[in-house]
PDB file of C-alpha atoms in Angstrom:
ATOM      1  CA  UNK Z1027       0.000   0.000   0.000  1.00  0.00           C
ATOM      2  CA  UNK Z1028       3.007   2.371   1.016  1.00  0.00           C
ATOM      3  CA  UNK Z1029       4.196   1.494  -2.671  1.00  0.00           C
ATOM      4  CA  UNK Z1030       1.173   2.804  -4.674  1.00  0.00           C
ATOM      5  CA  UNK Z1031       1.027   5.991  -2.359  1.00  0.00           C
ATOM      6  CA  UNK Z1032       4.592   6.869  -3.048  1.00  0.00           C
ATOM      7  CA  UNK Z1033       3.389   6.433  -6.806  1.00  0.00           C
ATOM      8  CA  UNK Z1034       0.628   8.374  -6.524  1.00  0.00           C
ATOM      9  CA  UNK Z1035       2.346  11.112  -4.715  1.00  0.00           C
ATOM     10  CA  UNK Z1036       4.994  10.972  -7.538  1.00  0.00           C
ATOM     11  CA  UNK Z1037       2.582  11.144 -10.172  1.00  0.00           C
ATOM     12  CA  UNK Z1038       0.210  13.665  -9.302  1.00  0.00           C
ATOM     13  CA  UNK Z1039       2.970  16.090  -8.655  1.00  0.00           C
ATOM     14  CA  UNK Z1040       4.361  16.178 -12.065  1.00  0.00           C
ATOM     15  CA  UNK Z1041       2.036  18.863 -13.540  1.00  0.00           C
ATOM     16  CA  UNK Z1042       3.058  20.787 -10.481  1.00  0.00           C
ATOM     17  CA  UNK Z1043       7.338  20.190 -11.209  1.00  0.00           C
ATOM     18  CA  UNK Z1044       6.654  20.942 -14.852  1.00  0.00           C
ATOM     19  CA  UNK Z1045       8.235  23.960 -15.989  1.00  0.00           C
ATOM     20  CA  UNK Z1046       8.801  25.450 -19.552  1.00  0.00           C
ATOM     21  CA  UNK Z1047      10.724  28.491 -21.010  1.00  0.00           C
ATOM     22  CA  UNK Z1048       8.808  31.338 -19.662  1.00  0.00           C
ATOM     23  CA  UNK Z1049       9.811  29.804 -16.148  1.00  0.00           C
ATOM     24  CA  UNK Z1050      13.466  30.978 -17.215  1.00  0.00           C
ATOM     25  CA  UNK Z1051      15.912  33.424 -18.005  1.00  0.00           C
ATOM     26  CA  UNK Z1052      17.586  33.686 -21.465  1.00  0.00           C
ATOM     27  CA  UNK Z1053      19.863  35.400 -23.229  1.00  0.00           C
ATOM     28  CA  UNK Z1054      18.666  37.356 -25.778  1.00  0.00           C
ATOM     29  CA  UNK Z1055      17.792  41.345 -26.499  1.00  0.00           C
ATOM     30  CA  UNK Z1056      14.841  43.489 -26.417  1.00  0.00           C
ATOM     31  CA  UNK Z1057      13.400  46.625 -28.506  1.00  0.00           C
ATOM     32  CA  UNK Z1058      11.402  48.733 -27.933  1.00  0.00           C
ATOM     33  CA  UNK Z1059       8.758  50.509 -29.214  1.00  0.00           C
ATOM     34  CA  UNK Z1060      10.709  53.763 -29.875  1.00  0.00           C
ATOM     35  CA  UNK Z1061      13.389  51.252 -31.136  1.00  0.00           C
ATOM     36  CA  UNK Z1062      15.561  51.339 -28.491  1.00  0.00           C
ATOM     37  CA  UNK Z1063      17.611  48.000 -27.499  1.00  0.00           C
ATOM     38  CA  UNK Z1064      17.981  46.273 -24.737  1.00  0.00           C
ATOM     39  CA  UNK Z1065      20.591  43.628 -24.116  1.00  0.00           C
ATOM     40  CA  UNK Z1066      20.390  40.922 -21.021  1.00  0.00           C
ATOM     41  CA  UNK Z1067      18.457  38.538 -19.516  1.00  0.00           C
ATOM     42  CA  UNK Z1068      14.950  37.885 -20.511  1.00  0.00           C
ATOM     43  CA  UNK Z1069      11.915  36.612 -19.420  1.00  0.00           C
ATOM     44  CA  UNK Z1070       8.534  36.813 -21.386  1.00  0.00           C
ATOM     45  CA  UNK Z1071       4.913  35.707 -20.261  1.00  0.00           C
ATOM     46  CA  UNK Z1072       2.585  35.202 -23.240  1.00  0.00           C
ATOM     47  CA  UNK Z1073      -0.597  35.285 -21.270  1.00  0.00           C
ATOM     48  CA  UNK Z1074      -0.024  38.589 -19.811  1.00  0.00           C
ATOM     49  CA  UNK Z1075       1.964  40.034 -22.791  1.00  0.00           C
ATOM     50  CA  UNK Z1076       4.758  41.063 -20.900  1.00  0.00           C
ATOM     51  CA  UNK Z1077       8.509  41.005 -20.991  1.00  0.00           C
ATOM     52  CA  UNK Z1078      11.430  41.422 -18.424  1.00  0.00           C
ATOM     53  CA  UNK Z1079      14.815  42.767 -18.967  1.00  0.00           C
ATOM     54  CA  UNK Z1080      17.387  42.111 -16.592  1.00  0.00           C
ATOM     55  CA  UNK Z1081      20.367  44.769 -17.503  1.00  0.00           C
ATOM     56  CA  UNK Z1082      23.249  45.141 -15.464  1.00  0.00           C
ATOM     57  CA  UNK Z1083      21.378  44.428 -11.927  1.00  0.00           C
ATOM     58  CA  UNK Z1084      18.815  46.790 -13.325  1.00  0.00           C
ATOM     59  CA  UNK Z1085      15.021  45.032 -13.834  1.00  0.00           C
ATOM     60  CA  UNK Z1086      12.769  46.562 -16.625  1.00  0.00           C
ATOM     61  CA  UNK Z1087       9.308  45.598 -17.257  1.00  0.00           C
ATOM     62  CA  UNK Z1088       7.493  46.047 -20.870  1.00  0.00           C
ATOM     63  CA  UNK Z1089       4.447  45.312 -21.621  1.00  0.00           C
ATOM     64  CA  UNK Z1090       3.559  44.601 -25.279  1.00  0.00           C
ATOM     65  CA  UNK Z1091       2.556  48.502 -25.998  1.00  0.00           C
ATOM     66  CA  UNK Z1092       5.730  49.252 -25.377  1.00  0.00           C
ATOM     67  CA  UNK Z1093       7.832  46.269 -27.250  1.00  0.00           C
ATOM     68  CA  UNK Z1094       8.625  46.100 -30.867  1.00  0.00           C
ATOM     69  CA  UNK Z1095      10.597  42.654 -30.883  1.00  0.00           C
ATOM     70  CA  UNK Z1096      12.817  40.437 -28.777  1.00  0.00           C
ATOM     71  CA  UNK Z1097      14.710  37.398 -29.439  1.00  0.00           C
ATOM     72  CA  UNK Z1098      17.081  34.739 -27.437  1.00  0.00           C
ATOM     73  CA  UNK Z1099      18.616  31.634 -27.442  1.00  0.00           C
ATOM     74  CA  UNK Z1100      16.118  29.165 -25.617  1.00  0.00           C
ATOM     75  CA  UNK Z1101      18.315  26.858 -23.507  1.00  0.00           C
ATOM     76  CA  UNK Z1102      15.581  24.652 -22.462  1.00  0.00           C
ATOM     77  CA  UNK Z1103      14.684  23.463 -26.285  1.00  0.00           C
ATOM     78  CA  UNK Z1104      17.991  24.718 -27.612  1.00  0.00           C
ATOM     79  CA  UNK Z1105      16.927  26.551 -30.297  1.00  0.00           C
ATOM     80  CA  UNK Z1106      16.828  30.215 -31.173  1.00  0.00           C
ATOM     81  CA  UNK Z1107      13.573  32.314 -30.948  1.00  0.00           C
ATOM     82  CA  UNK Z1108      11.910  35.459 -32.400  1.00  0.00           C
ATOM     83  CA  UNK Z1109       8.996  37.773 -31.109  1.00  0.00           C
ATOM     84  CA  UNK Z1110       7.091  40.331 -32.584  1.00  0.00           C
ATOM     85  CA  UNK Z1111       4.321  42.668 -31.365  1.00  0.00           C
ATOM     86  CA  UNK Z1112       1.128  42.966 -34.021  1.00  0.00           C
ATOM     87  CA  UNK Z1113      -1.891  44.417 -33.541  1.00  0.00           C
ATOM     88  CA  UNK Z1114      -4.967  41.582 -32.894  1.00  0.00           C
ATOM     89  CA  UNK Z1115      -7.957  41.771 -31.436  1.00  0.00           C
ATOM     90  CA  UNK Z1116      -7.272  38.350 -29.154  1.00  0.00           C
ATOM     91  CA  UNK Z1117      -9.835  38.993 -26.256  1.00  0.00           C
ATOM     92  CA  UNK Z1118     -11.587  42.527 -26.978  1.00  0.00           C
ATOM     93  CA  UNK Z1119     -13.687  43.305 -30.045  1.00  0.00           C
ATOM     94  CA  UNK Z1120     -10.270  46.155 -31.001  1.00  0.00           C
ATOM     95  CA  UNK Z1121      -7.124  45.545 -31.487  1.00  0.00           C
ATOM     96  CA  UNK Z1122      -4.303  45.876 -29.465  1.00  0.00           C
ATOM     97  CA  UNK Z1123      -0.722  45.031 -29.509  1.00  0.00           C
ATOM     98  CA  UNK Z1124       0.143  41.187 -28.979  1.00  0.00           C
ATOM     99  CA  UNK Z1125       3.025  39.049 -29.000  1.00  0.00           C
ATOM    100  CA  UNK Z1126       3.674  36.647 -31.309  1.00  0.00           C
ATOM    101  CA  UNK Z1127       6.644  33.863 -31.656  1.00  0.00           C
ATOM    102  CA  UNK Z1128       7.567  34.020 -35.592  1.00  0.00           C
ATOM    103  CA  UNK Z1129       7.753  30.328 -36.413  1.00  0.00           C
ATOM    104  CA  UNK Z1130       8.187  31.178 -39.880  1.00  0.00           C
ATOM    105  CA  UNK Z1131       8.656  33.803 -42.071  1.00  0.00           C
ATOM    106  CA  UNK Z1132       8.337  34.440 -45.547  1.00  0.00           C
ATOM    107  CA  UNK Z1133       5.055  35.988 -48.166  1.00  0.00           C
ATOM    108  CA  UNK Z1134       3.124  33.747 -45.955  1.00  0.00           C
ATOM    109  CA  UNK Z1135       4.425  33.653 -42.192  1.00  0.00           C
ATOM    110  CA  UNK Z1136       4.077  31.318 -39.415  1.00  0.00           C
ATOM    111  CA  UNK Z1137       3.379  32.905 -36.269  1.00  0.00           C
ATOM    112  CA  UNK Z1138       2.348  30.831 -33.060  1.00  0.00           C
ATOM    113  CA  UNK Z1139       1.284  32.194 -29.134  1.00  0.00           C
ATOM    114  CA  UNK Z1140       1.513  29.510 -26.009  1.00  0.00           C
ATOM    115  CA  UNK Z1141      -0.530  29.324 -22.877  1.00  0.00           C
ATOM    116  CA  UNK Z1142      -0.063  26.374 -19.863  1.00  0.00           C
ATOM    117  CA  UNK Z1143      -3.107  24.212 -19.122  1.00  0.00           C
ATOM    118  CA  UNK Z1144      -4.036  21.717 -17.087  1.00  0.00           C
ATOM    119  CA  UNK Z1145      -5.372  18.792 -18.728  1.00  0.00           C
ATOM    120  CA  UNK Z1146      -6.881  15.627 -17.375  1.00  0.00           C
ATOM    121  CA  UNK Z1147      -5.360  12.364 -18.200  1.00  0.00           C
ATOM    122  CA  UNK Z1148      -6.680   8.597 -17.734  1.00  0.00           C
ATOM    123  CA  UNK Z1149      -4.168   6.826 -16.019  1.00  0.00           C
ATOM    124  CA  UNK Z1150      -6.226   3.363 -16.798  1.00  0.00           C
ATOM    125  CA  UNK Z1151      -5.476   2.621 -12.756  1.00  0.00           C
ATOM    126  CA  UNK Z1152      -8.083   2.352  -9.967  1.00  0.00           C
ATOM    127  CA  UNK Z1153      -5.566   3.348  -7.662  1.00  0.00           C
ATOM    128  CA  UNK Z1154      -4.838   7.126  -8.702  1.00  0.00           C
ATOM    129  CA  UNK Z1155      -7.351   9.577  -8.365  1.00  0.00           C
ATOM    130  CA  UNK Z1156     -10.209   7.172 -10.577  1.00  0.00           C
ATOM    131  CA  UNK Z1157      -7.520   6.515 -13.163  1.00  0.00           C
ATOM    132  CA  UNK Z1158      -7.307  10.416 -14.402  1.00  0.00           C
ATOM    133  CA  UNK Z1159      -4.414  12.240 -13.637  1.00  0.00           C
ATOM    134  CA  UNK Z1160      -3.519  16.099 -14.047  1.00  0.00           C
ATOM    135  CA  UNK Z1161      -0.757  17.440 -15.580  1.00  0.00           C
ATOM    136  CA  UNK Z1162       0.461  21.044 -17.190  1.00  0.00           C
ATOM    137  CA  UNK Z1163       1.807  20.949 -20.382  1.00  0.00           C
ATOM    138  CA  UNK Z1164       1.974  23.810 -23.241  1.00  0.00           C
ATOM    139  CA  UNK Z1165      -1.029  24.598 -25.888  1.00  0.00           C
ATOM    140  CA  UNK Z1166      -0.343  26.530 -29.014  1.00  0.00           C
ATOM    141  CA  UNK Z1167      -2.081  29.046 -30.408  1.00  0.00           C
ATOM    142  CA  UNK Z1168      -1.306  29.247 -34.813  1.00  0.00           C
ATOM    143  CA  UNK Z1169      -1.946  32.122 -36.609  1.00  0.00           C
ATOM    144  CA  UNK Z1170      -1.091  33.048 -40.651  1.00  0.00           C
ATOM    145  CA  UNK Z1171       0.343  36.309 -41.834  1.00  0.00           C
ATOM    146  CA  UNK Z1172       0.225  37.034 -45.153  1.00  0.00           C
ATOM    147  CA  UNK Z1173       2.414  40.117 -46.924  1.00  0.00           C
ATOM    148  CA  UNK Z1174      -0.441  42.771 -46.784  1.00  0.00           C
ATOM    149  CA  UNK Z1175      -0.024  42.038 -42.828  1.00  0.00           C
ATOM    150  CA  UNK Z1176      -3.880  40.079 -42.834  1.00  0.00           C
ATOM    151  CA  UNK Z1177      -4.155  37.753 -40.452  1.00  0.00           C
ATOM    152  CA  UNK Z1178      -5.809  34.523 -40.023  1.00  0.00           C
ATOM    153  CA  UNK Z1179      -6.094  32.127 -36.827  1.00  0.00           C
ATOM    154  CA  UNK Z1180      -5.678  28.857 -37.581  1.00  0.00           C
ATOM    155  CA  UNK Z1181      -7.184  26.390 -35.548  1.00  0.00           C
ATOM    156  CA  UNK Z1182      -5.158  22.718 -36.124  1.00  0.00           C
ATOM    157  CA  UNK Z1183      -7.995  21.273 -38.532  1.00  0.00           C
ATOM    158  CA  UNK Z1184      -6.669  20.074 -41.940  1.00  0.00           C
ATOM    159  CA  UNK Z1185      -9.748  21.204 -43.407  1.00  0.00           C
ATOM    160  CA  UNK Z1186      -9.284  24.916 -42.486  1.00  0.00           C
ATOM    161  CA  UNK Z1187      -5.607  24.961 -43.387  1.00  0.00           C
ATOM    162  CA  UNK Z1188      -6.347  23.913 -47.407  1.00  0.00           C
ATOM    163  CA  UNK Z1189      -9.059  26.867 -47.205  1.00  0.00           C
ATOM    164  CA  UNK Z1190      -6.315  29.124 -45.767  1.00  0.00           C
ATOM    165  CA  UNK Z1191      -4.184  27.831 -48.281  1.00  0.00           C
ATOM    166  CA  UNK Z1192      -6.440  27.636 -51.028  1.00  0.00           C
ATOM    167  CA  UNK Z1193      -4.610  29.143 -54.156  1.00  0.00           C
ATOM    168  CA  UNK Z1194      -2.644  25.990 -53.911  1.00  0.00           C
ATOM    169  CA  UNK Z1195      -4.598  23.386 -51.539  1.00  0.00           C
ATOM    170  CA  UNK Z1196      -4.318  20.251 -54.246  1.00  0.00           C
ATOM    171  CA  UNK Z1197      -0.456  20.334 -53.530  1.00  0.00           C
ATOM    172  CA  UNK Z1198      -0.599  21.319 -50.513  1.00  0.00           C
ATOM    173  CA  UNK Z1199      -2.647  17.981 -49.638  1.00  0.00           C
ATOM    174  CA  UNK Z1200      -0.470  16.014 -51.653  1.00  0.00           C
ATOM    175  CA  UNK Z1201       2.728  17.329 -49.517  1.00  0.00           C
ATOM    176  CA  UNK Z1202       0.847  16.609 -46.560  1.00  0.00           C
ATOM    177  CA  UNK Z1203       0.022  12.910 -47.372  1.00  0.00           C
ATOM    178  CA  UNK Z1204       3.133  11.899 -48.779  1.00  0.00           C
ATOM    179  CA  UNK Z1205       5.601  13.197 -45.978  1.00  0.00           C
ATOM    180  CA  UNK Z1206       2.504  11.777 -43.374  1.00  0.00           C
ATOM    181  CA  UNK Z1207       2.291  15.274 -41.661  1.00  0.00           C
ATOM    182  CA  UNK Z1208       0.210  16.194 -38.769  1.00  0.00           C
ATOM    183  CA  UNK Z1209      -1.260  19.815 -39.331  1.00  0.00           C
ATOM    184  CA  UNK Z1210      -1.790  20.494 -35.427  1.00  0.00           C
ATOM    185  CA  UNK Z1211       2.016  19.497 -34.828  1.00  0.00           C
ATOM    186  CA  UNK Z1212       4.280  22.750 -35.221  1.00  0.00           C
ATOM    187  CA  UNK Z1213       7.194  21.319 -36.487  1.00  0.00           C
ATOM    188  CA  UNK Z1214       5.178  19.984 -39.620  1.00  0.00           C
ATOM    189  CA  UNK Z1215       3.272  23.459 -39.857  1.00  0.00           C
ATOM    190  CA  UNK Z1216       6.336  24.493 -40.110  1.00  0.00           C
ATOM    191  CA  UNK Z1217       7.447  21.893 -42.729  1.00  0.00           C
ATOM    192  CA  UNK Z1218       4.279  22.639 -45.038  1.00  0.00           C
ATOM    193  CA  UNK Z1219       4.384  26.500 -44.332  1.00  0.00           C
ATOM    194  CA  UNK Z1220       7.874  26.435 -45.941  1.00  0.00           C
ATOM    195  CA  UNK Z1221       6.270  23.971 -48.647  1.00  0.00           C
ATOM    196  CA  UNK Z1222       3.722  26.750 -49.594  1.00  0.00           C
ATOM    197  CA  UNK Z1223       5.578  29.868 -50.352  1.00  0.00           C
ATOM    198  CA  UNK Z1224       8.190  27.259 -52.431  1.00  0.00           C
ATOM    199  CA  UNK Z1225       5.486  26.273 -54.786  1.00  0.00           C
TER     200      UNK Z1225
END
């Protein structure tokens, strides 16, 4: 009995322990607004739309009205990523600034937000919880940009992504079957992104 508690206890603390990039530090650079930049440590937090500078012991707080773009090196997926601030209307009925990741970028971008939820999760035991367990993991948000600076939410259905990409949606669906791509994965969105604006 001590066994499965120990399991449980283990388990349904892992949501809890999880932690992504916005729980750190990076460095990268920041500018503002007025276009000035900004060099140090950064931390962003999509949700609220804001980003911290640390500068030479010196702590500066932006939110996205007053951020143009930032950027750093990502040590906790090792990769290297981009930020802009556009103009969407994401909870109001007007638009105001927002921050975006740039995913990809060409006459057709890629841009993507995240958020942290909870989700529920059958553990197929009668031991934990009723078999469901909850645990935090990271849920993106895709979004298209075209050159006139239109955008369009996309939300992860292959059906809505050949209407988005309808001027060429027959090879578009041919790319996507023959390399076995998943449309809600960002890596692949990323894949057949790149795909359109070759064709």
């Amino acid at each position: 009995m001590k066994h499965y508690l120990l399991v449980f206890f283990v388990l349904s603390t892992i949501g809890l322990q999880a932690q992504f990039s916005s729980d750190f530090w990076h460095d990268g650079l920041l500018v503002t607004s007025e276009k000035d930049t900004l060099r140090g440590q950064v931390k962003y937090n999509m949700e609220t739309n804001v980003v911290q500078v640390l500068q030479n012991k010196k702590l500066s707080t932006y939110s996205s009205f007053k951020i143009f773009y930032f950027e750093f090196y990502d040590k906790v997926i090792n990769n290297y990523r981009q930020f802009y601030t556009l103009p969407y209307n994401l909870k109001s009925d007007y638009k105001t600034p927002v921050i975006f990741e740039l995913l990809y970028e060409g006459p057709l971008s890629l841009l993507s937000r995240e958020s942290i939820v909870q989700e529920t999760v059958s553990t197929n035991s009668p031991y934990w919880n009723g078999g469901n367990l909850t645990q935090t993991t990271l849920d993106y948000a895709y979004f298209f940009l075209d050159k006139k600076g239109n955008m369009e939410y996309f939300n992860g259905r292959k059906a809505v992504l050949l209407s988005i990409l309808s001027d060429k949606d027959r090879q578009v669906r041919d790319f996507i079957k023959k390399n076995r791509l998943r449309v809600d994965n960002t890596r692949d969105l990323v894949r057949i992104t790149a795909f359109y604006n070759s064709i």
